[in-house]
Amino acid sequence: SHPLDLRLPTPGCFADPERAGLDADAVFDGMTEHLFFTLGKLAPTASNHDLYMALSYAVRDRLMTRYLASLEAIRARPHKTVAYLSAEFLIGPQLNSNLLNLGISKDIAEQALRRFRIESLDQILEVEEEPGLGNGGLGRLAACYMESLASLQVPAIGYGIRYEFGIFNQLIRDGWQVEVTDKWLKGGWPWELPQPEEACFVGFGGRTESYTDGKGNYRSRWIPSEHAIGIPHDVPVLGYRVNTCNRLRLWRADATESFDFYAFNIGDYYGAVEEKVGSETLSKVLYPNDGTDEGRRLRLKQQHFFVSCSLQDMLRSLGNRGIPIEEFPNHWTVQLNDTHPAIAVAELMRLLIDEHYLDWDTAWDITTRSVAYTNHTLLPEALEKWDLTRFRSLLPRHLELIYEINRRFLQQVRLRYPGNDAIQRKLSIIDEDGGKAVRMANLATIAAHHVNGVAALHSDLLKRQLMPEFAEIWPEKFTNVTNGVTPRRWVALANPALSRLLDEHVGPEWITNMELLTKLEERQHDTAFLEQWGATKLSVKRKLAGYIHRQTGVLVDPSSLFDVQVKRIHEYKRQHLNALQVITHYLRIKNGQAEGMAPRTVIFGGKAAPGYYMAKLIIRFINGIAETINADPDMEGRLRVVFLPDYNVKLAEQIYPASDLSEQVSTAGKEASGTGNMKFAMNGALTIGTLDGANVEIRERVGPENFFLFGKTETEIMELQTNGYRPRQIVETLPELAEALRLIGLGHFSNGDGELFRPLLDNLTGFDPFFVLADFADYLRAQDEVNQAWTNRKQWNRMSLLNTARTGFFSSDRSIQDYCQTIWKAEPFPVEITCDVP
Ligand code: 73E
């Protein structure tokens, strides 16, 4: 790398932190200036939100040297850059993360804040709005990966959509979920830099026409009927204590005013305004992951919008640097985060052929050497398929190109499997069974140089169940990269108490090298240390208990076992299995059979997709159980149930560190990986879980004796399914289950309304599609084991310590290194800055 001499204002240069604007005086001065000049406020009357904005701007200023130096370094000396395409980036609060990665300690920030009469940084962090630009794990994974890429000094850009409304906010009213629009931009969001001069045009609809070019070649071109403009909004992503500051480039849709207002439609002013309104709704709202068909056309439009802008941006950057377009694969490696950006395959082909006049083979070679695809789910309802007619009307040229990609691919298939029509029908990008549709996973798989799953089991099932024929044709294409989470946010920021302990006993290097945590194993028999370990956990649980009380009015005992299930509500994740177990626990106490049962606090959190009726009923069910149990004097000091509303990144940061038990109870084969499971384990929670997703690998690493395993394996579930599963028969053999179901049917958890949970009961005793009852008995058995283990607190603390010590593998730094080596062939590119601070 080459040193960069930035003779610019350089607040926040690492060579000399004292003089580089990272000390309390400089932070205070920065805040003062922003309060006055940027926000137009006077210090004595500034609100906490004003001070949050002022501190954020002061911190953002200190990112700029590294941000510009990183851009300049790549401009001056090109280096392969990762383009991570994702419809979701669930980045969470930004202030604390940037403080940490810059190296501005809490103490320094508080010294500055005290001069505005603010005692603790937490008071300021509390008012930060988080951008909910994702549904759950997939979007959060993209955010962890952006952070690790920067920390590993790998040049990268995340491309996505700047939704005006992210995931809805959740209220609980009478036990039901109520959705409220998420106006995250309302108070002003200080972390983005709009770049209107780098706007891109995107077309939609219209038709294609053939023509003969100057050389006598037949060509096709697209005449769209509609356009939108994408305006990039860049969010700096600083790595941990390095100069690399990458960016997240989020596109906001705008109308094509200049185009339509001035040139063509001047006579149809109102028509033009209508189109303006139409194109602005493009980036208006994030879609929920409920797989329903509602508003699906707009979703495809969103996908094409951000993908087209992003690819144009990549091509333009080559052009700006005078790099020939054939070099594209050496400069960009394009990762598709699931099929949401899979239209990139057709769009890149279109840009290369129609706009840059490359021939088919050259364009296909560039595309297939650049693009890779990550699959995140095997659930059939989440595999994207677009109705062919609808697809053609929105993207006619892309459909032509897809037909040609498909024709050439199926030709290969025919050569390999002559006369086998079934295999052709299965592998075709066009689904011809029923209404014709475009299968995005097939498109992505055919074009990608690598296809990966997100945990060992999932990648294996991807090959064996979802795509066996593709895997036979291209065995080397298929690979696994087990998910990971960033230890900066999920340990250092979320759990400062634990971090201090780790700093002391492992050394501060754990934060960038999580494998070092194995050093903790030396302490596994050290009684004093184990007590300190337990005391640290207890201190964090006290904080969460306070939050629970403020939010729900329920008083919980911090010394009780905190048993936690937080994640999106979905039948396959089986929150209802957990809820049924809670009822059994309650009945045992009621019936005087609870001897030796330790006090528990069962905590739930998570959003249901607004159109997913059963998931919403499960929320109502949990709240019904909570109400009955928490009001029963017999439960006092023994059992508490809470549903924490509006689970999001900020709340997650409070919950993981305060948990003793992590509920990972999905039906085997259904959860591709899970990433919450990793956050819990790193923070010393023990897992009760099935052999699903990354649970399998977590158990292997922490050791089977430090993990509460239960449930049928994926193979056993498949067998049950094929041999005919009769949930009603299971009820007959399990009196505790029968009694729980009977009480639910009597309205015991719904103020006497026996009908409220009828659909849930019918579902469980009828088809039970996620095998809740099949795993119930074994789950109870594992819960009894948990109870036993908790009773020996020293032993529990030891198991907890071993979970933290042995989960370094689940750092997203390791995942990113995997992607870099096996898929991206991308390398670190350290950025040097020479400071010139007077
Ligand atoms: O198991 C999780 C996985 O940990 C999986 O369900 C989730 O991705 C996580 C990260 O790999 C996921 N989300 C979606 N598909 N898989 C999805 C589907 C449609 C819309 C939004 C998200």
Short mmCIF file of N, CA and C and ligand atoms in Angstrom, two decimals, residues 88 135 137-138 141 287-289 299 338 340 376-377 382 454 483 572-573 670-675, ligand 1:
data_model
loop_
_atom_site.label_atom_id
_atom_site.label_comp_id
_atom_site.label_asym_id
_atom_site.label_seq_id
_atom_site.Cartn_x
_atom_site.Cartn_y
_atom_site.Cartn_z
N GLU A 88 -31.45 -6.00 1.85
CA GLU A 88 -31.58 -5.63 3.25
C GLU A 88 -30.21 -5.43 3.90
N ASN A 135 -35.46 -7.45 7.52
CA ASN A 135 -36.46 -8.24 8.24
C ASN A 135 -35.89 -8.94 9.46
N GLY A 137 -32.48 -12.03 10.18
CA GLY A 137 -31.13 -12.58 10.07
C GLY A 137 -30.39 -12.23 8.80
N LEU A 138 -31.10 -12.28 7.67
CA LEU A 138 -30.42 -12.04 6.39
C LEU A 138 -29.87 -10.61 6.30
N LEU A 141 -27.04 -10.14 8.89
CA LEU A 141 -25.82 -10.78 8.41
C LEU A 141 -25.07 -9.84 7.47
N TYR A 287 -40.32 -4.76 2.11
CA TYR A 287 -41.30 -5.84 2.13
C TYR A 287 -41.02 -6.84 3.24
N PRO A 288 -42.09 -7.33 3.87
CA PRO A 288 -41.92 -8.36 4.90
C PRO A 288 -41.62 -9.70 4.24
N ASN A 289 -41.04 -10.62 5.01
CA ASN A 289 -40.65 -11.91 4.43
C ASN A 289 -41.74 -12.96 4.61
N ARG A 299 -42.15 -5.20 -5.65
CA ARG A 299 -40.92 -5.79 -5.10
C ARG A 299 -39.92 -6.11 -6.22
N ASP A 338 -28.86 -13.91 -1.33
CA ASP A 338 -30.07 -14.62 -1.74
C ASP A 338 -30.46 -14.19 -3.16
N HIS A 340 -32.77 -12.10 -4.04
CA HIS A 340 -33.38 -10.78 -4.15
C HIS A 340 -32.66 -9.89 -5.18
N HIS A 376 -30.11 -18.67 1.28
CA HIS A 376 -30.37 -18.54 2.71
C HIS A 376 -31.55 -19.35 3.20
N THR A 377 -32.23 -20.02 2.31
CA THR A 377 -33.40 -20.75 2.79
C THR A 377 -33.81 -21.85 1.81
N ALA A 382 -40.29 -19.31 0.16
CA ALA A 382 -39.35 -18.18 0.09
C ALA A 382 -38.50 -18.22 -1.18
N VAL A 454 -25.35 -21.43 4.12
CA VAL A 454 -24.89 -20.58 5.20
C VAL A 454 -24.56 -21.34 6.50
N ASN A 483 -22.21 -18.95 8.55
CA ASN A 483 -22.44 -17.56 8.97
C ASN A 483 -21.60 -17.20 10.19
N TYR A 572 -42.00 -22.43 11.70
CA TYR A 572 -40.86 -23.35 11.67
C TYR A 572 -39.88 -23.09 12.81
N LYS A 573 -39.90 -21.87 13.35
CA LYS A 573 -39.02 -21.55 14.48
C LYS A 573 -39.62 -22.04 15.81
N LYS A 670 -35.03 -26.87 8.76
CA LYS A 670 -35.77 -25.68 8.34
C LYS A 670 -34.99 -24.37 8.51
N GLU A 671 -34.23 -24.23 9.56
CA GLU A 671 -33.48 -22.98 9.79
C GLU A 671 -32.14 -23.11 9.09
N ALA A 672 -31.92 -22.30 8.07
CA ALA A 672 -30.70 -22.45 7.28
C ALA A 672 -29.46 -22.37 8.17
N SER A 673 -29.40 -21.35 9.01
CA SER A 673 -28.25 -21.23 9.91
C SER A 673 -28.70 -20.74 11.29
N GLY A 674 -29.34 -19.56 11.29
CA GLY A 674 -29.52 -18.85 12.54
C GLY A 674 -28.23 -18.09 12.81
N THR A 675 -28.35 -16.93 13.43
CA THR A 675 -27.16 -16.17 13.82
C THR A 675 -27.34 -15.69 15.26
O1 73E B 1 -31.56 -19.14 9.05
C1 73E B 1 -31.58 -17.78 8.67
C2 73E B 1 -30.16 -17.32 8.38
O2 73E B 1 -29.38 -17.35 9.55
C3 73E B 1 -32.44 -17.60 7.42
O3 73E B 1 -33.76 -17.96 7.72
C4 73E B 1 -32.38 -16.15 6.97
O4 73E B 1 -31.02 -15.81 6.69
C5 73E B 1 -30.17 -15.90 7.83
C6 73E B 1 -28.78 -15.45 7.42
O5 73E B 1 -28.18 -16.38 6.59
C7 73E B 1 -33.23 -15.90 5.79
N1 73E B 1 -33.97 -14.78 5.55
C8 73E B 1 -34.57 -14.95 4.38
N2 73E B 1 -34.25 -16.13 3.91
N3 73E B 1 -33.42 -16.73 4.79
C9 73E B 1 -35.45 -14.00 3.72
C10 73E B 1 -36.32 -14.41 2.72
C11 73E B 1 -37.14 -13.49 2.11
C12 73E B 1 -37.13 -12.17 2.47
C13 73E B 1 -36.25 -11.75 3.47
C14 73E B 1 -35.42 -12.66 4.10
#
